[in-house]
Amino acid sequence: MRRAPALRGGRRLALAAAPALLLAGCGFKLRGATELPFRTFYTSLPQSSQLGGELRRSVRINGATVVDRREDAQVRLDMLSEALEQEITALSISGRPREYQLRYRLRWAVKDASEGELIAPNEMLLRRQITVLDVQGILNADEVGLLYRDMRLDAVAQILRRLSTVKVAP
């Protein structure tokens, strides 16, 4: 027995809407903008820095103004160190590298306008594993670049979450 076309269309609609209803029912929602408790922000990262560019862009998107002079900022982020590292973590039977661990290490601190410490100097370490499929054991530079970019974006998101918790005097 054939079903009516309208019934089949209704079933398709119900199946398509089910995942959205399940996500809404569990409390899932997109993160959206982070509320920053300050109006002006300065970072010691150079304008040419990829991390600095991403951080400045994210702070602007979240409602604060990025200033060029340290004295004009309510909040100042000082990057104490930034390092890209890689280490061989597995070898093939022939002794060639098969797996690497890429690391992105940052040390940073946040101060207010009166040089008071809002976030003490701390270290952030992000890691990614990469497997080499090349017989020579050589890393693909494009893939490594994408992984470091991913870690940089992750670092910016973590820094923003920390910045959203600081208590700034008006």
mmCIF file of C-alpha atoms in Angstrom:
data_model
loop_
_atom_site.group_PDB
_atom_site.id
_atom_site.type_symbol
_atom_site.label_atom_id
_atom_site.label_comp_id
_atom_site.label_asym_id
_atom_site.label_seq_id
_atom_site.Cartn_x
_atom_site.Cartn_y
_atom_site.Cartn_z
ATOM 1 C CA MET A 1 0.000 0.000 0.000
ATOM 2 C CA ARG A 2 1.376 3.393 -1.019
ATOM 3 C CA ARG A 3 1.399 6.277 1.421
ATOM 4 C CA ALA A 4 0.243 9.725 0.511
ATOM 5 C CA PRO A 5 3.061 12.131 -0.585
ATOM 6 C CA ALA A 6 2.070 14.655 2.119
ATOM 7 C CA LEU A 7 2.708 12.078 4.834
ATOM 8 C CA ARG A 8 6.168 11.299 3.460
ATOM 9 C CA GLY A 9 7.019 15.025 3.373
ATOM 10 C CA GLY A 10 5.855 15.420 6.980
ATOM 11 C CA ARG A 11 8.066 12.538 8.077
ATOM 12 C CA ARG A 12 11.062 14.082 6.300
ATOM 13 C CA LEU A 13 10.420 17.391 8.017
ATOM 14 C CA ALA A 14 10.163 15.680 11.401
ATOM 15 C CA LEU A 15 13.435 13.807 10.802
ATOM 16 C CA ALA A 16 15.198 17.006 9.722
ATOM 17 C CA ALA A 17 13.940 18.956 12.757
ATOM 18 C CA ALA A 18 14.743 16.240 15.325
ATOM 19 C CA PRO A 19 18.484 17.084 15.758
ATOM 20 C CA ALA A 20 17.687 20.777 16.253
ATOM 21 C CA LEU A 21 15.053 19.963 18.868
ATOM 22 C CA LEU A 22 17.401 17.592 20.676
ATOM 23 C CA LEU A 23 20.164 20.226 20.828
ATOM 24 C CA ALA A 24 17.758 22.908 22.019
ATOM 25 C CA GLY A 25 16.346 20.577 24.657
ATOM 26 C CA CYS A 26 19.760 19.769 26.143
ATOM 27 C CA GLY A 27 20.652 23.437 26.721
ATOM 28 C CA PHE A 28 23.210 23.711 23.906
ATOM 29 C CA LYS A 29 23.801 27.195 22.573
ATOM 30 C CA LEU A 30 26.577 28.813 20.574
ATOM 31 C CA ARG A 31 29.144 30.654 22.693
ATOM 32 C CA GLY A 32 28.663 34.063 21.069
ATOM 33 C CA ALA A 33 30.463 37.215 22.210
ATOM 34 C CA THR A 34 32.373 37.305 25.502
ATOM 35 C CA GLU A 35 31.458 40.170 27.819
ATOM 36 C CA LEU A 36 34.701 42.009 28.628
ATOM 37 C CA PRO A 37 34.745 44.041 31.879
ATOM 38 C CA PHE A 38 36.909 46.835 30.435
ATOM 39 C CA ARG A 39 36.608 49.445 27.695
ATOM 40 C CA THR A 40 40.204 49.847 26.495
ATOM 41 C CA PHE A 41 42.901 47.232 25.872
ATOM 42 C CA TYR A 42 46.603 47.260 24.983
ATOM 43 C CA THR A 43 48.956 44.407 24.176
ATOM 44 C CA SER A 44 52.721 44.446 23.862
ATOM 45 C CA LEU A 45 52.557 42.062 20.879
ATOM 46 C CA PRO A 46 53.785 43.701 17.667
ATOM 47 C CA GLN A 47 51.289 44.602 14.950
ATOM 48 C CA SER A 48 52.953 42.050 12.654
ATOM 49 C CA SER A 49 52.437 39.191 15.115
ATOM 50 C CA GLN A 50 49.815 36.652 14.046
ATOM 51 C CA LEU A 51 48.812 36.088 17.666
ATOM 52 C CA GLY A 52 48.646 39.844 18.270
ATOM 53 C CA GLY A 53 46.439 40.376 15.223
ATOM 54 C CA GLU A 54 44.012 37.630 16.262
ATOM 55 C CA LEU A 55 43.922 38.872 19.854
ATOM 56 C CA ARG A 56 43.267 42.491 18.851
ATOM 57 C CA ARG A 57 40.533 41.413 16.430
ATOM 58 C CA SER A 58 38.839 39.249 19.052
ATOM 59 C CA VAL A 59 38.964 41.979 21.698
ATOM 60 C CA ARG A 60 37.380 44.440 19.230
ATOM 61 C CA ILE A 61 34.658 41.938 18.303
ATOM 62 C CA ASN A 62 33.864 41.529 21.994
ATOM 63 C CA GLY A 63 33.281 45.237 22.524
ATOM 64 C CA ALA A 64 36.540 46.749 23.808
ATOM 65 C CA THR A 65 38.675 49.329 22.033
ATOM 66 C CA VAL A 66 42.275 48.407 21.247
ATOM 67 C CA VAL A 67 44.572 51.363 21.893
ATOM 68 C CA ASP A 68 48.090 51.983 20.579
ATOM 69 C CA ARG A 69 49.509 53.584 23.714
ATOM 70 C CA ARG A 70 50.043 51.645 26.924
ATOM 71 C CA GLU A 71 49.019 54.657 29.056
ATOM 72 C CA ASP A 72 45.556 54.844 27.440
ATOM 73 C CA ALA A 73 44.492 51.286 28.370
ATOM 74 C CA GLN A 74 42.497 50.023 31.323
ATOM 75 C CA VAL A 75 43.902 46.525 30.753
ATOM 76 C CA ARG A 76 47.358 45.600 29.397
ATOM 77 C CA LEU A 77 48.379 42.157 28.237
ATOM 78 C CA ASP A 78 52.132 41.579 28.219
ATOM 79 C CA MET A 79 53.422 38.614 26.246
ATOM 80 C CA LEU A 80 56.460 37.425 28.162
ATOM 81 C CA SER A 81 57.398 34.641 25.720
ATOM 82 C CA GLU A 82 56.026 32.734 22.750
ATOM 83 C CA ALA A 83 57.598 29.557 21.342
ATOM 84 C CA LEU A 84 56.817 26.975 18.674
ATOM 85 C CA GLU A 85 58.247 23.535 19.456
ATOM 86 C CA GLN A 86 58.192 20.111 17.858
ATOM 87 C CA GLU A 87 59.362 16.750 19.085
ATOM 88 C CA ILE A 88 59.522 13.312 17.492
ATOM 89 C CA THR A 89 57.267 10.988 19.480
ATOM 90 C CA ALA A 90 57.338 7.814 17.358
ATOM 91 C CA LEU A 91 59.710 6.179 14.885
ATOM 92 C CA SER A 92 59.031 3.703 12.088
ATOM 93 C CA ILE A 93 60.662 0.284 11.984
ATOM 94 C CA SER A 94 63.420 1.756 9.817
ATOM 95 C CA GLY A 95 64.095 4.498 12.384
ATOM 96 C CA ARG A 96 62.472 7.368 10.502
ATOM 97 C CA PRO A 97 60.133 9.790 12.306
ATOM 98 C CA ARG A 98 56.470 8.690 12.089
ATOM 99 C CA GLU A 99 54.792 10.970 14.599
ATOM 100 C CA TYR A 100 55.546 14.413 15.984
ATOM 101 C CA GLN A 101 54.111 16.456 18.806
ATOM 102 C CA LEU A 102 53.757 20.149 17.981
ATOM 103 C CA ARG A 103 53.655 22.530 20.929
ATOM 104 C CA TYR A 104 52.759 26.191 21.236
ATOM 105 C CA ARG A 105 54.019 27.661 24.507
ATOM 106 C CA LEU A 106 53.009 31.116 25.780
ATOM 107 C CA ARG A 107 53.846 33.064 28.939
ATOM 108 C CA TRP A 108 51.716 36.133 29.551
ATOM 109 C CA ALA A 109 50.404 38.440 32.260
ATOM 110 C CA VAL A 110 47.716 41.106 32.556
ATOM 111 C CA LYS A 111 47.963 44.392 34.446
ATOM 112 C CA ASP A 112 45.628 47.302 34.985
ATOM 113 C CA ALA A 113 46.311 51.013 34.346
ATOM 114 C CA SER A 114 48.087 51.440 37.693
ATOM 115 C CA GLU A 115 50.372 48.455 36.967
ATOM 116 C CA GLY A 116 48.414 46.292 39.414
ATOM 117 C CA GLU A 117 48.443 42.599 38.570
ATOM 118 C CA LEU A 118 45.075 41.334 37.287
ATOM 119 C CA ILE A 119 46.344 37.986 36.028
ATOM 120 C CA ALA A 120 49.695 36.802 37.363
ATOM 121 C CA PRO A 121 52.320 35.614 34.869
ATOM 122 C CA ASN A 122 51.288 32.173 33.703
ATOM 123 C CA GLU A 123 52.195 29.655 31.055
ATOM 124 C CA MET A 124 49.864 28.170 28.484
ATOM 125 C CA LEU A 125 50.894 25.037 26.595
ATOM 126 C CA LEU A 126 48.895 23.729 23.651
ATOM 127 C CA ARG A 127 49.735 20.429 21.924
ATOM 128 C CA ARG A 128 48.803 18.659 18.706
ATOM 129 C CA GLN A 129 49.937 15.293 17.337
ATOM 130 C CA ILE A 130 50.782 14.846 13.674
ATOM 131 C CA THR A 131 51.482 11.566 11.895
ATOM 132 C CA VAL A 132 53.861 11.507 8.944
ATOM 133 C CA LEU A 133 52.741 9.432 5.970
ATOM 134 C CA ASP A 134 55.804 10.256 3.876
ATOM 135 C CA VAL A 135 58.361 7.435 3.555
ATOM 136 C CA GLN A 136 61.134 9.945 4.309
ATOM 137 C CA GLY A 137 59.501 11.013 7.600
ATOM 138 C CA ILE A 138 59.234 14.654 6.504
ATOM 139 C CA LEU A 139 56.503 16.900 7.860
ATOM 140 C CA ASN A 140 54.143 18.666 5.469
ATOM 141 C CA ALA A 141 54.779 22.383 6.088
ATOM 142 C CA ASP A 142 51.203 23.369 5.154
ATOM 143 C CA GLU A 143 49.703 20.888 7.611
ATOM 144 C CA VAL A 144 52.083 22.030 10.362
ATOM 145 C CA GLY A 145 51.143 25.654 9.649
ATOM 146 C CA LEU A 146 47.435 24.823 9.950
ATOM 147 C CA LEU A 147 47.971 23.052 13.264
ATOM 148 C CA TYR A 148 49.962 25.983 14.686
ATOM 149 C CA ARG A 149 47.225 28.364 13.457
ATOM 150 C CA ASP A 150 44.619 26.207 15.191
ATOM 151 C CA MET A 151 46.620 26.329 18.427
ATOM 152 C CA ARG A 152 47.008 30.114 18.106
ATOM 153 C CA LEU A 153 43.229 30.547 17.733
ATOM 154 C CA ASP A 154 42.677 28.239 20.696
ATOM 155 C CA ALA A 155 45.141 30.319 22.746
ATOM 156 C CA VAL A 156 43.299 33.552 21.852
ATOM 157 C CA ALA A 157 39.975 32.006 22.924
ATOM 158 C CA GLN A 158 41.474 30.893 26.250
ATOM 159 C CA ILE A 159 43.048 34.306 26.858
ATOM 160 C CA LEU A 160 39.714 36.019 26.128
ATOM 161 C CA ARG A 161 37.913 33.760 28.596
ATOM 162 C CA ARG A 162 40.486 34.693 31.237
ATOM 163 C CA LEU A 163 40.200 38.403 30.359
ATOM 164 C CA SER A 164 36.424 38.219 30.810
ATOM 165 C CA THR A 165 36.967 37.314 34.488
ATOM 166 C CA VAL A 166 39.232 40.200 35.529
ATOM 167 C CA LYS A 167 37.953 42.796 37.989
ATOM 168 C CA VAL A 168 38.812 46.271 36.703
ATOM 169 C CA ALA A 169 38.364 49.422 38.778
ATOM 170 C CA PRO A 170 36.083 51.936 37.003
#
